[in-house]
Amino acid sequence: MKAYILGRQDPMCSKVFEQVRGIVFLATPHGGASDAKLLNSILEASPFSTTRKEYVAQLEPTSHMLQDINDQFSKTCGELNLVSFYETMRTVFARGVKKIVGFITLAIVERASAILGYPQEHSSPLAADHHSICKFVSNTDENYVCVKGVLKMMRSKIDFAAGLPSALPASQRPLGTVSIRSTRDGAGERRSSAAEATKELQEILGVTYSLESELNARMAQKMEGSCHWFSRKQSFQDWCERAGINAPIFIITAPPAAGKSTLASYVIQWIRDVSFDTACQYFFFVSDHQVKRTVSYCLRVIAFQLALKYDAVREALFRLKDETNATFERQSSKDVWEKIFQGIVFRIPFKEDIFWVLDALDESDTPSVLCEMLIRSRSMTPIKILVTSRETRDVSNFIHNAKDKVIHEALTPADTYEDIKECVSATVRANLPQDRKSRDEVIDQILTKANGSFLWVRLTLDTIRESWHTQEDIRKALRDVPEGMEPLYAGMLGHITRQNPSKRAMAREILTWIVCSYRPLDLFELKAALTTTFGEFLSLEDTISQICGHFVRVTDGKVTLVHATGRDFLVNQSNGFIERHEGHQKLALACLRYLSDDNWRHIFALSLKNPKMTKPTLCSRYGDQHPFLTYATQHWAYHVKNAVCNSDELWDALDTFFHDYILVWIHGIAISSSLQTLVRTAQDLRYFCHRHARERAIIADPPISLKTYDTHWLRSWATDLIRIVRKFGRVLLQNPLSIYRLIPVFCPSKSQIGMVYGRTPDFGVSVAGISSSWWDDCMARVNGVEDETISRVFPTESYFVTLVSTKGKAIVWSSETCAELRSIHHNEYTTHMAVNKLGTMLATAGVRTVRVWELSSGKEIGGFPQNSEAKTMNLTFGHSDGSLIIGREDFSVQTYDISSGLVTLTFWTRPQQNFDMNGPRFMTISPDLMKIAVAERGKPVFVWDMELFQDQQPWRCVRHTDRLRSVNEQEAWTASEVVCWHPDGTSIFILYQGSGIVHWNFTEDTQKEYSHIEGREMVLSKDGNFLLTSDPSGTLYVWALPRFNLIYKLFYEDIVRDIAFSPDGQRIYDSRGAICNVWEPDILIRQDDSGRDDVSSNHDSGAESSMLSDPITHISQNDSTVSQITALVCDLEDEYYCCGRDDGSVAIHSARDGTKLRKVYNHSSMASIVALEWSKSGRFIISGDDAGRIICKRLESKGKGIWAVFPVFDIRANDLVRQFVFHPNEGSLLISTESSDRLWRIRGKTKTETCRKSWPSSMGRRWSLCPDDSNILLWIDPHKIDTFRWEDLELHQSQSFNPTPADERKWETEAGRPSLNCTPSSGTESVRCISATRNGRQLIIETVPTGSFSSLAPRNTRVHHVPTFSTTSRNTDAVRRVALVDLAQQTSRVLGIFNDRTLFLDTTFWVCTWELTGLVPAIKRHFFLPRDWISPTSLQLVTYNEHGTVFCPRNGEVAIVKNGIKT
């Protein structure tokens, strides 16, 4: 290590040492040798040496030289591959000075010293002592084979990192090796190194904590030679050798502190030794870590290890990320299981068996959920799972219910007796080496009381060690040591309480932090947290060991309780040492006061200005200077949630924080890119407010001390935090500083953030025109095919798909922006569609064919003809993505192979001879694809098990009312309309026509009726927590299960055709006519699967469950009758704007606040205004509707905001109007339609058409006024600029565009200078926007593919700059046109030119400007359009005036943004 450090620092040798890729250590004492002093004494006393060996003295654990080497090496080892071998045999030394009188054995370098503990390090034992660890007998020596194998795998890992082929298969590469052959097929983008691939896997799966360090920490607790008895157990050997894919789960149960975690680490190492680290994934649940106790994190860690090990898993995850942008950090355990394990892992045929070791299942958040998953797993490769746990109720039930699928081994004290004896003997021998009699006495007495508890033994030895002065002291200590953990803990607590008051207070404070913290704190975090109370500590670690009575241990810098049972004891109400709620209040106050500091805004702002500060997290940015910042920022609300509800001190701290510092905190969260923290904080604050209300409600006569606090403002802030993430999440990540200047002004006026921070100073950005003062639940409304009904909607995580059956067309929308991405054409009447579990494939079923598509590209990837004339009733992907299950009207259920179109399996839900010509009303397949529910007309609902034979008797749901009416159980009086499967597959919800819902558990044949629910459609959320129904009037209802509490009601007119939950259950989709609505009620936001509940005490868990399921009705009302704006134009003076609507009306509004001042006139109420223009003087308004009617009016001002209206003309055109252009003197008017252009004289007594020109097509043209000649009109199309005379529309001059490669401009923003690139245009284009600079010499022209005016995809937009143009020149040469390639790639729509800067919307819907005249092109972002303003229709109408005011339609109103471009 020292040589490597010096070599890297030496200029002469640095290049050589840069080529070092790995180091293998053989029993190297990185942490020193505990017996170094004794070894030196032996060497001094030996007949061959007379002096003390200095190099041995340097190996003492306290050696400064060792500490310096380790510190320097940790900073330079970087990407090195490190392997550490450690000895497992003791080294023999002779005793005696001149004559050998005996021998002594020493462990020279223990395992803990031989291992560095770095994340990239791997360790392995060798059957050797310190003398023979590097001396091999032959090339068949097991140690030689082991070391050689490691060197080969290290070489393989180095080759893979360099992109070279490896001689080893993927399954035999060491942990951490990642093949860089993974590519993104669509983009062709290679991951250039193993480190990059590993980092991307961590981001996809949300895995942040070191795996090997956790294993090493547990292995360090194991005595050499212990646990070997377990590998010799016959049950374990049988389990290991068991063949087949249905290997039973091996469950080890034992009392607390019986060594289960150590045994689990031994099993992991044993499997690695047998198969050398090739196929063992593991996880340790930790009860005091709110992330590591979750099943979701466990599954993600297992998936991460599998992806590191196997190319197929890794590439599937990369492909899933590329196609759907899916990440799993915030997904539930069920989603992770379904998508990664059922969707990927279980479908891969690995070459060898896979082993999973899961430790401390009892410490997980939902052990029953994980047990159910494991027992139901179906994998192509045998997966052998070993689980350790205390025998809790969940585990006991699991063992009892799955007897044939489980091997249960209950450990007894006899199993671990020898290991405990060796542990005790080693400790006693080391401390009493001379007195054998006393030593044996101590060992016997401890073993008598141990009862199989390693923790009891260790704590007892620690206690007795303090009294090892005389034999009488030892005997007294042994007599005083109680049996069992509870009395032992009581004695330890007594030691703390007998200290002087200052030490006792300090110990209580330290223990409170450790017991109540969200996760284990490290020494630096805890020291920073305690410093405000106690000042600077000289050595916090020493202080903890001296005053905390053995309750606390410090391992690898982390401060934790000695065991989970210690937490239970300390918060137990009988001893009252730590009151849980008061403890959380202390931590909450500490965090809030730490964050309520004016300096944080300055610190955060400086980091954004420093280009070197690119680290993504607060910890990596500020961890050295501010170690407590990350914890306080992320977890203060967790402590508020569990704090005392009626504390003035806490409420005052909250009030100060939210009114002065909340924006700074959000700024810090945005810097760390962890916006989900805002959502979790909102959840915790809601829970805190609910607890406060609940505590007062359950007390009939609350005492005066139990104050009533106004929680409304805190609840409102909780709602605001959720909405900020949903509405402004992308903006925050792009520009964290926007939280101060922009985001508050876009929030509703009655929201907390709007009221406290939304008032802008003069000349600051302001928003007007929106009547709603509270958050709107409607995120977006999207249109399907014009005037065609959307029959179905199907959401995934990344997309949602709408189906227009009559057109055979499916439209894929982005779930993030609700923008249309692509269309899929089945080209026949299409009845059904389905999406696979991963959300990457779409299947559509028409009358004649079934077709399969790739969602990310819209490409057809499979299909086959329908082989039956029977109508399709159900379409579902099978167990693999290569199969489809189709239920038909002839009662058949057939499984098809997609690639061949062949039927692989047929199941009949009714005997063929009893075929009913009417067919079933519906067929619904269960989530596990094992059962199907079928309902016929006039008959009850049947459930068939598709895994059984055809001659089975199905379950039938005969309602109680039907039993009273008829003795025939084959008849049903009330028709069933919809069936929804519960996720567990054992029950269904049946919606009956006009008579409520029945929840039927068919396995137990129990029914529960809810007759108060009237529904037309019904759908269940994926997790089974919410039921969504719609009634005949179009009102939506959300019911919380299992109690059927109404928690949300949405009034909205129009009949609902289809409804759906998003996969996470937090969004609602409904289709009504040609519109699909996307709703995001914040009431659907629930506690995520990251373990936010406090587990320091379980007695509140039932209360919380009850609290969260209480009825909480939220009623929202949306007016679907509001007419939508379809055309928009503004005046020049920033006083008014005029809009046309889909009800045919044209009205003028105030540009100050959006107030409607006057309805000018009306077209037909059945027509929509499609074109609108207002003359510069404000004297004329003209509009055209979608029926071809054109109306022109003259306005005469009668005062501010008052006009008299006079008719000019009212005519009809044969096709739709594309554009109106007024002559500069407003005496003439050009009306441009698809096929013609006509001139009208509008001044004087006679208003007549003076000229008309017809064209074969629109030719992609757009007209513009000539900047230097008022008698000339400009015709601009994608190929040329023509000039026409105003008086007769005769061609005056024609000049074509003639771009050359040198004209195609693309700038490199990083290099800071322009470069040239050519991207030629292709296909038919139309001009969408023309705008000129103030002097008229420069033009910006935007073109899009013809028919794509409503598309906002950047790939459809081309932007050209005409740098010099004049109509007065006689030059007929081609006009030079520069294609702004980079600008087009960042543009969704060009708005025009403002102050000689191109004004446009970028692809993330920021309003931006681009300097036309600058040497270096510069884009400046000004403000953004909120997410719920964005729709393809509204964004095409966004406009602006010369004062920089921007107008954007939103849900029938116009949002007016002032001073946004000026800033």
GROMACS .gro file of N, CA and C in nm, residues 1138-1193:
model
  168
 1138CYS      N    1  -5.857   3.959  -2.762
 1138CYS     CA    2  -5.983   3.910  -2.817
 1138CYS      C    3  -5.971   3.760  -2.840
 1139CYS      N    4  -6.074   3.684  -2.806
 1139CYS     CA    5  -6.067   3.539  -2.822
 1139CYS      C    6  -6.195   3.487  -2.887
 1140GLY      N    7  -6.177   3.382  -2.967
 1140GLY     CA    8  -6.289   3.309  -3.023
 1140GLY      C    9  -6.298   3.173  -2.957
 1141ARG      N   10  -6.420   3.119  -2.948
 1141ARG     CA   11  -6.441   2.997  -2.872
 1141ARG      C   12  -6.509   2.889  -2.956
 1142ASP      N   13  -6.517   2.769  -2.893
 1142ASP     CA   14  -6.579   2.658  -2.965
 1142ASP      C   15  -6.731   2.666  -2.965
 1143ASP      N   16  -6.789   2.769  -2.902
 1143ASP     CA   17  -6.934   2.791  -2.912
 1143ASP      C   18  -6.967   2.899  -3.013
 1144GLY      N   19  -6.866   2.941  -3.093
 1144GLY     CA   20  -6.887   3.039  -3.199
 1144GLY      C   21  -6.881   3.183  -3.154
 1145SER      N   22  -6.855   3.212  -3.027
 1145SER     CA   23  -6.855   3.350  -2.977
 1145SER      C   24  -6.719   3.415  -2.996
 1146VAL      N   25  -6.721   3.547  -3.011
 1146VAL     CA   26  -6.601   3.630  -3.018
 1146VAL      C   27  -6.617   3.742  -2.916
 1147ALA      N   28  -6.521   3.755  -2.825
 1147ALA     CA   29  -6.534   3.852  -2.716
 1147ALA      C   30  -6.402   3.921  -2.690
 1148ILE      N   31  -6.412   4.043  -2.630
 1148ILE     CA   32  -6.294   4.121  -2.592
 1148ILE      C   33  -6.281   4.118  -2.440
 1149HIS      N   34  -6.157   4.100  -2.394
 1149HIS     CA   35  -6.127   4.090  -2.250
 1149HIS      C   36  -6.020   4.192  -2.212
 1150SER      N   37  -6.015   4.223  -2.085
 1150SER     CA   38  -5.911   4.311  -2.032
 1150SER      C   39  -5.779   4.235  -2.022
 1151ALA      N   40  -5.671   4.296  -2.069
 1151ALA     CA   41  -5.539   4.233  -2.059
 1151ALA      C   42  -5.478   4.253  -1.920
 1152ARG      N   43  -5.549   4.324  -1.832
 1152ARG     CA   44  -5.497   4.343  -1.698
 1152ARG      C   45  -5.533   4.226  -1.608
 1153ASP      N   46  -5.660   4.181  -1.615
 1153ASP     CA   47  -5.702   4.073  -1.527
 1153ASP      C   48  -5.789   3.968  -1.597
 1154GLY      N   49  -5.808   3.980  -1.729
 1154GLY     CA   50  -5.885   3.881  -1.802
 1154GLY      C   51  -6.035   3.902  -1.798
 1155THR      N   52  -6.082   4.008  -1.738
 1155THR     CA   53  -6.225   4.033  -1.728
 1155THR      C   54  -6.288   4.048  -1.867
 1156LYS      N   55  -6.400   3.981  -1.888
 1156LYS     CA   56  -6.471   3.993  -2.015
 1156LYS      C   57  -6.540   4.129  -2.022
 1157LEU      N   58  -6.504   4.207  -2.126
 1157LEU     CA   59  -6.559   4.341  -2.140
 1157LEU      C   60  -6.677   4.347  -2.235
 1158ARG      N   61  -6.671   4.269  -2.344
 1158ARG     CA   62  -6.783   4.275  -2.439
 1158ARG      C   63  -6.782   4.154  -2.530
 1159LYS      N   64  -6.898   4.094  -2.546
 1159LYS     CA   65  -6.914   3.995  -2.653
 1159LYS      C   66  -6.938   4.072  -2.781
 1160VAL      N   67  -6.851   4.051  -2.879
 1160VAL     CA   68  -6.858   4.130  -3.002
 1160VAL      C   69  -6.967   4.075  -3.093
 1161TYR      N   70  -6.967   3.946  -3.115
 1161TYR     CA   71  -7.069   3.884  -3.200
 1161TYR      C   72  -7.059   3.733  -3.186
 1162ASN      N   73  -7.145   3.662  -3.255
 1162ASN     CA   74  -7.152   3.517  -3.248
 1162ASN      C   75  -7.159   3.455  -3.387
 1163HIS      N   76  -7.087   3.345  -3.406
 1163HIS     CA   77  -7.113   3.255  -3.516
 1163HIS      C   78  -7.220   3.157  -3.467
 1164SER      N   79  -7.241   3.050  -3.538
 1164SER     CA   80  -7.333   2.947  -3.491
 1164SER      C   81  -7.278   2.884  -3.363
 1165SER      N   82  -7.369   2.850  -3.272
 1165SER     CA   83  -7.326   2.788  -3.146
 1165SER      C   84  -7.267   2.649  -3.169
 1166MET      N   85  -7.288   2.593  -3.287
 1166MET     CA   86  -7.234   2.461  -3.318
 1166MET      C   87  -7.098   2.470  -3.387
 1167ALA      N   88  -7.049   2.591  -3.409
 1167ALA     CA   89  -6.924   2.610  -3.483
 1167ALA      C   90  -6.813   2.658  -3.389
 1168SER      N   91  -6.690   2.625  -3.425
 1168SER     CA   92  -6.572   2.671  -3.352
 1168SER      C   93  -6.497   2.772  -3.435
 1169ILE      N   94  -6.449   2.876  -3.368
 1169ILE     CA   95  -6.368   2.978  -3.437
 1169ILE      C   96  -6.230   2.918  -3.462
 1170VAL      N   97  -6.185   2.920  -3.588
 1170VAL     CA   98  -6.055   2.862  -3.621
 1170VAL      C   99  -5.953   2.967  -3.665
 1171ALA      N  100  -5.998   3.088  -3.697
 1171ALA     CA  101  -5.906   3.195  -3.736
 1171ALA      C  102  -5.963   3.328  -3.685
 1172LEU      N  103  -5.874   3.417  -3.638
 1172LEU     CA  104  -5.917   3.543  -3.578
 1172LEU      C  105  -5.806   3.645  -3.598
 1173GLU      N  106  -5.844   3.768  -3.635
 1173GLU     CA  107  -5.746   3.875  -3.651
 1173GLU      C  108  -5.808   4.006  -3.607
 1174TRP      N  109  -5.724   4.092  -3.547
 1174TRP     CA  110  -5.765   4.223  -3.498
 1174TRP      C  111  -5.671   4.325  -3.560
 1175SER      N  112  -5.726   4.422  -3.630
 1175SER     CA  113  -5.640   4.520  -3.697
 1175SER      C  114  -5.560   4.600  -3.595
 1176LYS      N  115  -5.447   4.657  -3.639
 1176LYS     CA  116  -5.357   4.727  -3.547
 1176LYS      C  117  -5.425   4.846  -3.481
 1177SER      N  118  -5.511   4.912  -3.553
 1177SER     CA  119  -5.580   5.028  -3.494
 1177SER      C  120  -5.692   4.987  -3.399
 1178GLY      N  121  -5.727   4.859  -3.403
 1178GLY     CA  122  -5.837   4.811  -3.321
 1178GLY      C  123  -5.973   4.836  -3.379
 1179ARG      N  124  -5.981   4.880  -3.505
 1179ARG     CA  125  -6.110   4.916  -3.564
 1179ARG      C  126  -6.181   4.800  -3.629
 1180PHE      N  127  -6.108   4.693  -3.667
 1180PHE     CA  128  -6.172   4.581  -3.736
 1180PHE      C  129  -6.137   4.449  -3.667
 1181ILE      N  130  -6.236   4.363  -3.660
 1181ILE     CA  131  -6.216   4.225  -3.614
 1181ILE      C  132  -6.277   4.133  -3.718
 1182ILE      N  133  -6.204   4.028  -3.754
 1182ILE     CA  134  -6.255   3.930  -3.850
 1182ILE      C  135  -6.229   3.791  -3.796
 1183SER      N  136  -6.321   3.699  -3.819
 1183SER     CA  137  -6.308   3.562  -3.770
 1183SER      C  138  -6.365   3.464  -3.871
 1184GLY      N  139  -6.314   3.342  -3.867
 1184GLY     CA  140  -6.365   3.235  -3.950
 1184GLY      C  141  -6.387   3.110  -3.867
 1185ASP      N  142  -6.494   3.034  -3.897
 1185ASP     CA  143  -6.522   2.916  -3.817
 1185ASP      C  144  -6.497   2.790  -3.899
 1186ASP      N  145  -6.517   2.675  -3.834
 1186ASP     CA  146  -6.486   2.548  -3.900
 1186ASP      C  147  -6.593   2.505  -3.999
 1187ALA      N  148  -6.698   2.586  -4.016
 1187ALA     CA  149  -6.798   2.559  -4.119
 1187ALA      C  150  -6.775   2.647  -4.242
 1188GLY      N  151  -6.669   2.726  -4.243
 1188GLY     CA  152  -6.638   2.811  -4.358
 1188GLY      C  153  -6.700   2.949  -4.352
 1189ARG      N  154  -6.770   2.981  -4.243
 1189ARG     CA  155  -6.833   3.113  -4.233
 1189ARG      C  156  -6.729   3.215  -4.187
 1190ILE      N  157  -6.731   3.335  -4.251
 1190ILE     CA  158  -6.636   3.443  -4.219
 1190ILE      C  159  -6.717   3.568  -4.187
 1191ILE      N  160  -6.690   3.628  -4.070
 1191ILE     CA  161  -6.761   3.749  -4.026
 1191ILE      C  162  -6.658   3.857  -3.997
 1192CYS      N  163  -6.686   3.976  -4.048
 1192CYS     CA  164  -6.600   4.091  -4.021
 1192CYS      C  165  -6.685   4.202  -3.960
 1193LYS      N  166  -6.633   4.264  -3.853
 1193LYS     CA  167  -6.705   4.372  -3.784
 1193LYS      C  168  -6.613   4.494  -3.770
   0.00000   0.00000   0.00000
